[in-house]
Tab-separated table of C-alpha atoms in Angstrom:
chain	number	residue	atom	x	y	z
A	204	ALA	CA	0.000	0.000	0.000
A	205	CYS	CA	2.855	2.376	0.824
A	206	VAL	CA	4.464	1.709	-2.537
A	207	CYS	CA	1.231	2.492	-4.379
A	208	VAL	CA	0.835	5.794	-2.500
A	209	CYS	CA	4.423	6.776	-3.349
A	210	VAL	CA	3.914	6.046	-7.056
A	211	TYR	CA	0.701	8.001	-7.051
A	212	VAL	CA	2.341	11.029	-5.386
A	213	CYS	CA	5.279	11.001	-7.806
A	214	THR	CA	2.940	10.891	-10.812
A	215	CYS	CA	0.966	13.818	-9.533
A	216	MET	CA	4.096	15.848	-8.893
A	217	CYS	CA	5.349	15.210	-12.418
A	218	ALA	CA	2.036	16.383	-13.845
A	219	SER	CA	2.182	19.492	-11.709
A	220	PHE	CA	5.657	20.247	-13.088
A	221	LEU	CA	4.298	20.182	-16.649
A	222	ASP	CA	1.604	22.629	-15.653
A	223	ASP	CA	3.931	25.207	-14.016
A	224	PRO	CA	7.515	23.906	-13.851
A	225	ASN	CA	9.193	27.148	-12.786
A	226	LYS	CA	7.010	27.514	-9.733
A	227	HIS	CA	7.609	24.022	-8.484
A	228	LEU	CA	11.298	24.096	-9.405
A	229	VAL	CA	11.897	27.045	-7.083
A	230	CYS	CA	10.034	25.358	-4.273
A	231	LEU	CA	11.879	22.062	-4.612
A	232	GLN	CA	15.318	23.653	-4.799
A	233	GLU	CA	14.670	25.131	-1.391
A	234	GLN	CA	14.168	21.642	0.000
A	235	SER	CA	16.846	19.053	0.868
A	236	PRO	CA	19.308	17.553	-1.641
A	237	MET	CA	16.974	14.632	-1.978
A	238	ALA	CA	14.281	16.984	-3.212
A	239	SER	CA	16.764	18.460	-5.704
A	240	SER	CA	17.382	15.055	-7.138
A	241	ALA	CA	13.625	14.636	-7.502
A	242	VAL	CA	13.533	17.901	-9.511
A	243	THR	CA	16.142	16.527	-11.888
A	244	VAL	CA	14.049	13.427	-12.479
A	245	SER	CA	10.945	15.526	-13.061
A	246	SER	CA	12.764	17.754	-15.583
A	247	SER	CA	13.824	14.767	-17.615
A	248	PHE	CA	10.244	13.568	-17.535
A	249	GLU	CA	9.123	16.989	-18.906
A	250	GLU	CA	11.639	16.817	-21.768
A	251	GLU	CA	10.359	13.398	-22.774
A	252	VAL	CA	6.790	14.757	-22.914
A	253	GLU	CA	7.852	17.668	-25.163
A	254	GLU	CA	9.728	15.301	-27.534
A	255	LYS	CA	6.624	13.130	-27.792
A	256	GLN	CA	4.495	16.148	-28.652
A	257	GLN	CA	6.945	17.170	-31.393
A	258	ARG	CA	6.913	13.652	-32.885
A	259	ASP	CA	3.133	13.632	-32.885
A	260	GLY	CA	3.093	17.039	-34.567
A	261	GLY	CA	1.173	18.565	-31.739
A	262	SER	CA	-2.004	16.881	-32.937
A	263	SER	CA	-2.674	14.957	-29.729
A	264	PRO	CA	-1.911	16.863	-26.587
A	265	VAL	CA	-0.731	14.922	-23.578
A	266	LYS	CA	-3.297	14.571	-20.817
A	267	VAL	CA	-1.833	15.835	-17.590
A	268	THR	CA	-3.424	15.013	-14.268
A	269	PRO	CA	-3.490	17.965	-11.926
A	270	PRO	CA	-1.586	17.515	-8.663
A	271	PRO	CA	-3.677	16.220	-5.808
A	272	SER	CA	-4.540	18.490	-2.965
A	273	PRO	CA	-3.268	17.715	0.536
A	274	GLY	CA	-6.728	16.581	1.488
A	275	SER	CA	-6.859	13.966	-1.270
A	276	LEU	CA	-3.476	12.493	-0.161
A	277	GLU	CA	-4.770	12.131	3.394
A	278	ASP	CA	-7.906	10.453	2.105
A	279	ALA	CA	-5.853	7.943	0.095
A	280	ALA	CA	-3.634	7.106	3.082
A	281	HIS	CA	-6.689	6.702	5.304
A	282	GLN	CA	-8.267	4.365	2.768
A	283	GLN	CA	-5.108	2.215	2.619
A	284	GLU	CA	-4.976	1.976	6.453
A	285	MET	CA	-8.631	0.905	6.605
A	286	GLU	CA	-7.981	-1.812	4.021
A	287	ARG	CA	-5.003	-3.094	6.086
A	288	LEU	CA	-7.088	-3.217	9.267
A	289	SER	CA	-9.878	-5.068	7.499
A	290	ILE	CA	-7.376	-7.690	6.208
A	291	THR	CA	-5.901	-8.147	9.720
A	292	SER	CA	-9.361	-8.537	11.236
A	293	ALA	CA	-10.245	-11.150	8.619
A	294	ASP	CA	-7.043	-13.109	9.404
A	295	ASP	CA	-7.810	-13.018	13.142
A	296	ALA	CA	-11.334	-14.181	12.511
A	297	ARG	CA	-10.140	-17.097	10.381
A	298	HIS	CA	-7.595	-18.067	13.102
A	299	ARG	CA	-10.295	-18.024	15.811
A	300	SER	CA	-12.523	-20.138	13.611
A	301	ARG	CA	-9.760	-22.718	13.039
A	302	HIS	CA	-8.946	-22.801	16.763
A	303	SER	CA	-12.604	-23.321	17.737
A	304	ARG	CA	-12.807	-26.274	15.329
A	305	ALA	CA	-9.517	-27.821	16.541
A	306	SER	CA	-10.283	-27.417	20.250
A	307	HIS	CA	-13.084	-29.958	20.445
A	308	SER	CA	-11.077	-32.039	22.962
A	309	PRO	CA	-11.152	-30.882	26.609
A	310	GLN	CA	-8.182	-28.797	27.699
A	311	LEU	CA	-6.228	-29.734	30.824
A	312	PRO	CA	-5.894	-27.047	33.496
A	313	TYR	CA	-2.144	-26.651	33.128
A	314	ARG	CA	-2.339	-25.651	29.452
A	315	THR	CA	-3.830	-22.744	27.529
A	316	GLY	CA	-5.956	-23.553	24.535
A	317	SER	CA	-4.649	-20.781	22.243
A	318	PHE	CA	-1.037	-21.828	21.829
A	319	SER	CA	0.158	-19.712	18.882
A	320	LEU	CA	3.187	-21.824	17.918
A	321	PHE	CA	1.267	-23.464	15.086
A	322	LYS	CA	-0.409	-20.410	13.548
A	323	ARG	CA	-0.192	-20.677	9.795
A	324	LYS	CA	1.734	-17.599	8.657
A	325	ARG	CA	4.213	-16.913	5.940
A	326	ASN	CA	7.714	-15.919	6.907
A	327	SER	CA	8.351	-12.635	5.103
A	328	ILE	CA	12.113	-13.217	5.078
A	329	ALA	CA	12.628	-16.838	4.169
A	330	GLY	CA	9.229	-17.482	2.685
A	331	THR	CA	8.706	-20.589	4.845
A	332	ASP	CA	5.539	-21.708	6.542
A	333	VAL	CA	5.670	-20.993	10.288
A	334	SER	CA	3.590	-24.095	10.997
A	335	VAL	CA	6.327	-26.216	9.405
A	336	GLN	CA	8.958	-24.433	11.517
A	337	SER	CA	6.813	-25.098	14.570
A	338	MET	CA	6.724	-28.818	13.817
A	339	VAL	CA	10.539	-28.824	13.712
A	340	ALA	CA	10.817	-26.759	16.903
A	341	ALA	CA	8.504	-29.086	18.812
A	342	THR	CA	10.409	-32.291	18.060
A	343	SER	CA	11.921	-32.383	21.548
A	344	THR	CA	10.365	-34.831	23.990
A	345	THR	CA	8.865	-32.089	26.133
A	346	GLY	CA	7.506	-30.284	23.074
A	347	LEU	CA	5.786	-33.381	21.750
A	348	ILE	CA	4.164	-34.003	25.120
A	349	LEU	CA	3.014	-30.498	26.058
A	350	HIS	CA	2.318	-28.729	22.740
A	351	ASP	CA	-0.765	-28.878	20.572
A	352	ARG	CA	-0.426	-30.821	17.378
A	353	PRO	CA	-0.198	-28.836	14.117
A	354	GLN	CA	-3.278	-28.268	12.033
A	355	CYS	CA	-2.407	-31.037	9.576
A	356	LEU	CA	-2.703	-33.707	12.321
A	357	PRO	CA	-5.711	-34.825	14.403
A	358	ALA	CA	-6.090	-33.151	17.777
A	359	LYS	CA	-5.166	-35.083	20.922
A	360	SER	CA	-7.849	-36.985	22.724
A	361	LEU	CA	-8.412	-36.646	26.468
A	362	THR	CA	-6.834	-40.059	27.071
A	363	GLU	CA	-3.755	-39.123	25.102
A	364	GLU	CA	-3.502	-35.784	26.911
A	365	LYS	CA	-3.528	-37.579	30.265
A	366	LYS	CA	-1.028	-40.146	29.019
A	367	HIS	CA	1.392	-37.455	27.855
A	368	LEU	CA	1.018	-35.551	31.101
A	369	LYS	CA	1.826	-38.716	33.027
A	370	MET	CA	4.878	-39.316	30.831
A	371	TYR	CA	6.062	-35.754	31.419
A	372	GLN	CA	5.641	-36.064	35.171
A	373	SER	CA	7.534	-39.358	35.079
A	374	MET	CA	10.394	-37.712	33.177
A	375	LEU	CA	10.584	-34.917	35.739
A	376	ALA	CA	10.576	-37.396	38.614
A	377	SER	CA	13.347	-39.431	36.970
A	378	ALA	CA	15.459	-36.312	36.398
A	379	ARG	CA	14.989	-35.222	40.017
A	380	LYS	CA	15.937	-38.702	41.213
A	381	LYS	CA	19.151	-38.678	39.179
A	382	GLU	CA	20.057	-35.231	40.481
A	383	LEU	CA	19.480	-36.350	44.065
A	384	GLU	CA	21.561	-39.486	43.531
A	385	LYS	CA	24.356	-37.459	41.966
A	386	ALA	CA	24.313	-34.974	44.826
A	387	LYS	CA	24.255	-37.815	47.340
A	388	GLU	CA	27.228	-39.491	45.662
A	389	ALA	CA	29.168	-36.211	45.586
A	390	LYS	CA	28.418	-35.659	49.263
A	391	LYS	CA	29.548	-39.195	50.048
A	392	LYS	CA	32.829	-38.703	48.171
A	393	GLU	CA	33.462	-35.390	49.891
A	394	LYS	CA	32.826	-36.967	53.276
A	395	ALA	CA	35.187	-39.842	52.424
A	396	ARG	CA	37.841	-37.365	51.304
A	397	GLN	CA	37.551	-35.401	54.531
A	398	GLU	CA	37.776	-38.596	56.568
A	399	LYS	CA	40.838	-39.670	54.593
A	400	ASP	CA	42.471	-36.283	55.206
A	401	ARG	CA	41.756	-36.614	58.905
A	402	VAL	CA	43.257	-40.122	59.003
A	403	MET	CA	46.334	-38.982	57.070
A	404	SER	CA	46.780	-36.086	59.469
A	405	ASP	CA	46.811	-38.526	62.383
A	406	LEU	CA	49.165	-40.867	60.513
A	407	SER	CA	51.606	-38.036	59.868
A	408	LYS	CA	52.197	-37.710	63.594
A	409	ASP	CA	52.905	-41.457	63.882
A	410	TRP	CA	55.276	-41.385	60.913
A	411	GLU	CA	57.192	-38.430	62.289
A	412	ARG	CA	57.879	-40.511	65.377
A	413	ILE	CA	58.871	-43.525	63.235
A	414	LEU	CA	61.267	-41.439	61.142
A	415	ARG	CA	63.011	-40.228	64.282
A	416	ASN	CA	63.594	-43.879	65.286
A	417	TRP	CA	63.807	-45.454	61.831
A	418	ASP	CA	66.323	-48.220	62.512
A	419	SER	CA	64.400	-49.623	65.453
A	420	LEU	CA	60.817	-49.136	64.224
A	421	GLN	CA	60.869	-49.688	60.469
A	422	LYS	CA	60.233	-53.460	60.671
A	423	THR	CA	57.789	-53.575	63.536
A	424	ARG	CA	54.295	-54.942	62.999
A	425	LYS	CA	52.620	-51.598	63.747
A	426	THR	CA	54.832	-49.826	61.220
A	427	ARG	CA	53.993	-52.374	58.531
A	428	GLU	CA	50.285	-51.987	59.244
A	429	LEU	CA	50.566	-48.221	58.959
A	430	TRP	CA	52.558	-48.676	55.740
A	431	TRP	CA	49.766	-50.730	54.191
A	432	LYS	CA	47.284	-47.856	54.676
A	433	GLY	CA	49.466	-45.605	52.538
A	434	LEU	CA	51.989	-42.961	53.440
A	435	PRO	CA	50.846	-39.380	54.151
A	436	PRO	CA	51.997	-37.048	51.330
A	437	GLY	CA	53.930	-34.897	53.785
A	438	VAL	CA	56.305	-37.714	54.788
A	439	ARG	CA	56.213	-39.868	51.653
A	440	GLY	CA	59.424	-38.519	50.151
A	441	MET	CA	61.387	-38.993	53.394
A	442	VAL	CA	60.143	-42.575	53.854
A	443	TRP	CA	60.955	-43.464	50.240
A	444	ARG	CA	64.510	-42.149	50.567
A	445	LYS	CA	65.113	-44.207	53.695
A	446	ALA	CA	63.432	-47.336	52.271
A	447	ILE	CA	65.255	-47.246	48.913
A	448	GLY	CA	68.553	-46.418	50.533
A	449	ASN	CA	71.801	-45.377	48.869
A	450	ASP	CA	73.838	-48.536	48.394
A	451	LEU	CA	75.655	-46.853	45.486
A	452	HIS	CA	76.892	-44.068	47.808
A	453	ILE	CA	75.936	-41.333	45.359
A	454	SER	CA	76.707	-37.833	46.605
A	455	PRO	CA	75.156	-34.516	45.528
A	456	GLU	CA	78.497	-33.661	43.899
A	457	LEU	CA	78.216	-36.728	41.661
A	458	TYR	CA	74.815	-35.534	40.519
A	459	GLN	CA	76.285	-32.159	39.514
A	460	ILE	CA	79.174	-33.868	37.676
A	461	SER	CA	76.766	-36.105	35.751
A	462	LEU	CA	74.550	-33.127	34.930
A	463	SER	CA	77.525	-31.161	33.574
A	464	ARG	CA	78.482	-34.152	31.429
A	465	CYS	CA	74.920	-34.258	30.106
A	466	ASN	CA	74.964	-30.565	29.146
A	467	GLU	CA	78.287	-31.017	27.326
A	468	LYS	CA	76.905	-34.010	25.455
A	469	LEU	CA	73.796	-32.107	24.445
A	470	ALA	CA	75.859	-29.179	23.178
A	471	PHE	CA	78.021	-31.523	21.111
A	472	LEU	CA	75.032	-33.352	19.621
A	473	GLN	CA	73.235	-30.127	18.740
A	474	ASN	CA	76.270	-28.548	17.043
A	475	ARG	CA	77.437	-31.566	15.027
A	476	PRO	CA	76.605	-31.778	11.303
A	477	ARG	CA	73.447	-33.701	10.535
A	478	SER	CA	75.389	-36.223	8.444
A	479	ASP	CA	77.776	-36.936	11.340
A	480	SER	CA	76.696	-39.938	13.403
A	481	SER	CA	79.670	-39.945	15.740
A	482	GLY	CA	77.392	-38.988	18.614
A	483	SER	CA	76.600	-42.667	19.107
A	484	LEU	CA	79.550	-44.938	19.611
A	485	LYS	CA	79.654	-47.666	17.024
A	486	GLY	CA	80.808	-50.170	19.585
A	487	GLY	CA	77.398	-49.928	21.317
A	488	LEU	CA	79.022	-49.653	24.784
A	489	SER	CA	77.658	-46.147	25.444
A	490	ARG	CA	74.133	-44.840	25.214
A	491	GLU	CA	74.866	-41.289	26.275
A	492	HIS	CA	73.534	-40.080	22.938
A	493	SER	CA	70.045	-40.970	24.198
A	494	VAL	CA	70.004	-37.668	26.109
A	495	GLU	CA	69.048	-36.040	22.812
A	496	VAL	CA	65.540	-37.542	22.889
A	497	ILE	CA	64.745	-37.043	26.580
A	498	HIS	CA	62.873	-33.777	26.012
A	499	LEU	CA	60.477	-35.562	23.667
A	500	ASP	CA	59.340	-37.896	26.438
A	501	VAL	CA	59.310	-35.262	29.166
A	502	ILE	CA	56.464	-33.308	27.569
A	503	ARG	CA	54.410	-36.527	27.365
A	504	THR	CA	54.814	-37.289	31.081
A	505	PHE	CA	51.578	-36.845	33.055
A	506	PRO	CA	50.171	-34.372	30.496
A	507	THR	CA	46.995	-33.782	32.527
A	508	LEU	CA	49.006	-32.354	35.427
A	509	GLY	CA	50.807	-29.753	33.319
A	510	PHE	CA	53.835	-29.802	35.648
A	511	PHE	CA	56.254	-31.435	33.226
A	512	GLN	CA	55.307	-29.706	29.984
A	513	GLU	CA	57.495	-26.953	28.572
A	514	GLY	CA	57.156	-23.903	30.786
A	515	GLY	CA	55.959	-25.999	33.740
A	516	PRO	CA	57.728	-25.978	37.134
A	517	TYR	CA	59.170	-29.483	36.733
A	518	TYR	CA	60.066	-29.445	33.036
A	519	GLN	CA	63.743	-28.581	33.435
A	520	PRO	CA	64.326	-30.562	36.678
A	521	LEU	CA	62.973	-33.702	34.992
A	522	ASN	CA	65.251	-33.153	31.989
A	523	ASP	CA	68.209	-32.697	34.352
A	524	VAL	CA	67.572	-35.834	36.421
A	525	LEU	CA	67.087	-38.057	33.359
A	526	GLY	CA	70.070	-36.579	31.520
A	527	ALA	CA	72.315	-36.965	34.550
A	528	TYR	CA	71.289	-40.614	34.942
A	529	ALA	CA	71.908	-41.360	31.247
A	530	CYS	CA	75.480	-40.042	31.638
A	531	TYR	CA	75.926	-41.739	35.020
A	532	ARG	CA	74.954	-45.109	33.515
A	533	PRO	CA	76.028	-44.912	29.852
A	534	ASP	CA	75.600	-48.706	29.583
A	535	ILE	CA	71.837	-48.188	30.081
A	536	GLY	CA	71.328	-44.603	28.958
A	537	TYR	CA	67.814	-43.264	28.755
A	538	VAL	CA	65.027	-45.792	28.143
A	539	GLN	CA	61.464	-44.805	27.391
A	540	GLY	CA	59.427	-45.086	30.581
A	541	MET	CA	62.092	-43.721	32.920
A	542	SER	CA	60.489	-40.284	32.727
A	543	PHE	CA	57.486	-41.509	34.743
A	544	LEU	CA	59.690	-42.920	37.495
A	545	ALA	CA	61.745	-39.722	37.786
A	546	ALA	CA	58.576	-37.592	37.644
A	547	VAL	CA	56.975	-39.404	40.602
A	548	LEU	CA	60.188	-38.993	42.579
A	549	LEU	CA	60.370	-35.267	41.756
A	550	LEU	CA	56.830	-34.763	43.015
A	551	ASN	CA	58.002	-35.918	46.440
A	552	MET	CA	61.635	-34.710	46.757
A	553	ASP	CA	64.207	-32.321	45.307
A	554	PRO	CA	66.154	-33.124	42.071
A	555	ALA	CA	69.373	-34.291	43.788
A	556	ASP	CA	67.501	-36.747	46.042
A	557	ALA	CA	65.381	-37.878	43.079
A	558	PHE	CA	68.571	-38.668	41.137
A	559	VAL	CA	69.983	-40.718	44.064
A	560	CYS	CA	66.722	-42.690	44.474
A	561	LEU	CA	66.373	-43.281	40.728
A	562	ALA	CA	69.928	-44.593	40.385
A	563	ASN	CA	69.554	-46.960	43.364
A	564	LEU	CA	66.091	-48.077	42.278
A	565	LEU	CA	67.203	-48.988	38.760
A	566	ASN	CA	70.224	-50.802	40.148
A	567	ARG	CA	67.981	-53.588	41.476
A	568	HIS	CA	68.204	-56.860	39.587
A	569	SER	CA	64.660	-56.869	38.241
A	570	TYR	CA	64.939	-53.317	36.917
A	571	LEU	CA	68.291	-53.949	35.305
A	572	ALA	CA	66.685	-56.843	33.461
A	573	PHE	CA	63.786	-54.763	32.184
A	574	PHE	CA	65.569	-51.503	31.383
A	575	ARG	CA	68.363	-53.248	29.565
A	576	VAL	CA	65.601	-54.762	27.410
A	577	ASP	CA	67.294	-58.144	27.755
A	578	TYR	CA	64.693	-60.863	27.194
A	579	THR	CA	67.033	-63.528	28.580
A	580	LEU	CA	67.029	-61.703	31.937
A	581	MET	CA	63.293	-60.940	31.808
A	582	LYS	CA	62.152	-64.466	30.938
A	583	PRO	CA	62.514	-65.909	34.503
A	584	TYR	CA	60.183	-63.172	35.781
A	585	PHE	CA	57.577	-63.929	33.108
A	586	ASN	CA	57.700	-67.665	33.833
A	587	THR	CA	57.419	-67.063	37.585
A	588	PHE	CA	54.411	-64.807	37.088
A	589	ASN	CA	52.757	-67.396	34.838
A	590	LEU	CA	53.092	-70.027	37.580
A	591	LEU	CA	51.592	-67.678	40.158
A	592	LEU	CA	48.739	-66.770	37.801
A	593	HIS	CA	47.946	-70.471	37.311
A	594	GLU	CA	47.996	-70.978	41.087
A	595	LYS	CA	45.973	-67.940	42.177
A	596	LEU	CA	43.621	-67.450	39.198
A	597	PRO	CA	43.370	-70.814	37.393
A	598	ARG	CA	40.293	-69.989	35.281
A	599	LEU	CA	41.757	-66.747	34.000
A	600	SER	CA	45.117	-68.435	33.394
A	601	ALA	CA	43.413	-71.105	31.262
A	602	HIS	CA	41.547	-68.401	29.327
A	603	PHE	CA	44.785	-66.511	28.619
A	604	THR	CA	46.463	-69.744	27.529
A	605	GLU	CA	43.604	-70.449	25.136
A	606	LEU	CA	43.982	-66.972	23.627
A	607	GLU	CA	47.800	-67.297	23.636
A	608	PHE	CA	47.971	-64.102	25.668
A	609	THR	CA	51.301	-64.127	27.536
A	610	PRO	CA	52.505	-61.828	30.375
A	611	GLU	CA	54.875	-59.995	28.025
A	612	TYR	CA	51.898	-58.171	26.528
A	613	TYR	CA	51.117	-56.245	29.711
A	614	LEU	CA	53.788	-56.814	32.366
A	615	ILE	CA	56.573	-54.912	30.604
A	616	GLU	CA	54.749	-51.572	30.651
A	617	TRP	CA	53.399	-52.131	34.163
A	618	ILE	CA	56.862	-52.863	35.575
A	619	PHE	CA	58.647	-50.249	33.447
A	620	THR	CA	56.561	-47.406	34.845
A	621	LEU	CA	55.726	-48.875	38.260
A	622	TYR	CA	52.012	-48.617	37.351
A	623	THR	CA	52.137	-44.829	36.975
A	624	ARG	CA	50.660	-45.034	33.441
A	625	THR	CA	48.221	-47.806	34.356
A	626	LEU	CA	46.610	-46.586	37.571
A	627	PRO	CA	45.545	-43.150	38.835
A	628	LEU	CA	48.468	-41.297	40.361
A	629	ASP	CA	47.212	-41.479	43.959
A	630	ILE	CA	46.748	-45.266	43.733
A	631	ALA	CA	50.072	-45.694	41.921
A	632	SER	CA	51.759	-43.755	44.729
A	633	ARG	CA	50.326	-46.215	47.231
A	634	VAL	CA	51.741	-49.065	45.119
A	635	TRP	CA	55.118	-47.314	45.334
A	636	ASP	CA	54.744	-47.127	49.122
A	637	LEU	CA	54.414	-50.893	49.431
A	638	PHE	CA	57.016	-51.554	46.750
A	639	CYS	CA	59.477	-49.680	48.974
A	640	ARG	CA	58.383	-51.882	51.881
A	641	ASP	CA	58.227	-55.348	50.252
A	642	GLY	CA	60.463	-55.047	47.209
A	643	GLU	CA	59.938	-56.300	43.646
A	644	SER	CA	57.606	-59.146	44.652
A	645	PHE	CA	54.878	-56.584	45.410
A	646	LEU	CA	54.903	-55.396	41.784
A	647	PHE	CA	53.885	-58.871	40.621
A	648	GLN	CA	51.409	-59.205	43.484
A	649	THR	CA	49.813	-55.947	42.298
A	650	ALA	CA	49.525	-57.378	38.779
A	651	LEU	CA	47.658	-60.420	40.146
A	652	GLY	CA	45.384	-58.146	42.183
A	653	ILE	CA	44.484	-56.079	39.107
A	654	LEU	CA	43.713	-59.229	37.102
A	655	LYS	CA	41.567	-60.593	39.927
A	656	LEU	CA	39.639	-57.330	40.227
A	657	HIS	CA	38.787	-57.381	36.492
A	658	GLN	CA	38.596	-61.168	36.085
A	659	ARG	CA	34.924	-61.253	35.094
A	660	THR	CA	35.438	-58.625	32.393
A	661	LEU	CA	38.559	-60.331	31.050
A	662	MET	CA	36.770	-63.692	30.868
A	663	SER	CA	34.118	-62.128	28.617
A	664	TYR	CA	36.656	-61.208	25.919
A	665	ASN	CA	37.275	-63.729	23.166
A	666	SER	CA	40.191	-62.155	21.320
A	667	ILE	CA	43.717	-61.192	22.205
A	668	GLU	CA	43.106	-57.678	20.889
A	669	GLU	CA	40.224	-57.026	23.293
A	670	VAL	CA	42.171	-58.285	26.318
A	671	GLY	CA	45.283	-56.311	25.362
A	672	GLN	CA	43.343	-53.101	24.804
A	673	PHE	CA	41.584	-53.410	28.167
A	674	LEU	CA	44.765	-54.097	30.144
A	675	GLY	CA	46.607	-51.359	28.266
A	676	LYS	CA	44.088	-48.783	29.451
A	677	LEU	CA	42.424	-49.849	32.672
A	678	PRO	CA	39.268	-48.091	33.943
A	679	THR	CA	40.172	-44.973	35.894
A	680	GLU	CA	37.123	-45.173	38.169
A	681	VAL	CA	38.539	-47.670	40.649
A	682	ASP	CA	38.265	-47.611	44.417
A	683	SER	CA	41.645	-47.728	46.127
A	684	ASP	CA	40.525	-49.858	49.072
A	685	THR	CA	38.758	-52.355	46.791
A	686	LEU	CA	41.865	-52.801	44.644
A	687	PHE	CA	44.157	-53.268	47.636
A	688	ASP	CA	41.743	-55.792	49.154
A	689	HIS	CA	42.176	-57.878	45.983
A	690	ILE	CA	45.938	-57.384	46.118
A	691	ALA	CA	46.013	-58.562	49.747
A	692	SER	CA	44.061	-61.707	48.847
A	693	VAL	CA	46.850	-62.977	46.540
A	694	THR	CA	49.902	-62.849	48.816
A	695	VAL	CA	52.932	-64.121	46.900
A	696	THR	CA	56.008	-62.859	48.776
A	697	LYS	CA	57.506	-66.215	49.814
A	698	SER	CA	56.327	-68.216	46.809
A	699	PHE	CA	57.583	-65.559	44.375
A	700	ASP	CA	61.114	-65.565	45.774
A	701	SER	CA	61.377	-69.372	45.774
A	702	LEU	CA	59.898	-69.760	42.282
A	703	LEU	CA	62.177	-67.050	40.896
A	704	GLN	CA	65.232	-68.811	42.321
A	705	GLN	CA	64.141	-72.024	40.638
A	706	GLU	CA	63.680	-70.282	37.303
A	707	ASN	CA	67.088	-68.583	37.551
A	708	ALA	CA	68.721	-71.927	38.352
A	709	ARG	CA	67.507	-73.493	35.110
């Protein structure tokens, strides 16, 4: 309607210009620049009219409509507005008629009968039917239950209305129940955490007394019972240092010497030509060149913590401890997996003490066998574990034998990293506590406990790939006390030592 009025006004103005152009030209020039542009258009229109008259020879004069008066323009606008209102009223009447026909079913008290989501209108922008958009918008479960159906579908019956209301109430009740259970579980975990903190606070006092009298109290029954519960974080580093010992008599000065050697080696390797392979001795007696790849493993150590990534507080200390050890033991060098051992030590002590503990820890016979990657030395441990598995878990042992799934597939990584990549860090730290108390036999006892805990799941797998994938990435949601109850039920200390001696004697 607005467009029609504008066209009509422009036509009248052009006709008025033909009647007395000079008069209107003066008036329009006094208006805004937009009005001036309108004058230019009108002048061109006048020239076209004169050319047409000349072509026709002046025989047929052009009919010019006089400009409308202000009153006539107001009348036209009023007429257009009345037509718009009449169209809107007709649309509203049709909508009320459709709603009265569709609302033959009784309405429930919680709903209003005139839900406008399904009004049939045209979208002026996209040209799409709003009723179709409403059908898409109401495809959620709640929408399908609570909303009226679109016009193209039959209206809901009273029975169906009640059924949907009951379903909706059931959904709400189920959601509330889940929220309450979740809140209850969170409250239970928080209470357990607070109780654990309280117990650890009490244990710290006992361990401070034990540390003051270490030689006389370390092997007492009470101390061993306290050890089984796990060491408090505040004293863990001190207990580990005393339990691991320093049979190699490594001094802080030796750590600094080894670290200096590492830095010199790194500088040499970084400055040598790429084609020069003299960094690695051809005789194979030294593995000092392995310091060049340490930084690659450091950034992959406990990535979720963020402590050992580049820029983190332990990034450089971990590089230093591993590099110093690789130069201290060039016959072993750096082996993938060492970064996790050194990282756990650094979380509980300073770099010099971590270097001493790491060197003494890896000097044990079992670790020398594994970190030298010598299968001849590792085989007695695998055979011993197989015998214990057959004795403690015969059904699972038979299942593994049927699948040809041997201990090599999972034990190497578990022993290499002392379970730090297999178990959550807090549980792995407790395994370390008891490893320091009982020695290497506890590592294999822990393996049996893990297998016993997940025996039912492992028995359900029928392929070596499924079993290997499960044991390579154990579930993280595991209760510490439940796991250690299973570990305690498969005591192997005496039998492991005797069986290992028999295997070594063969």
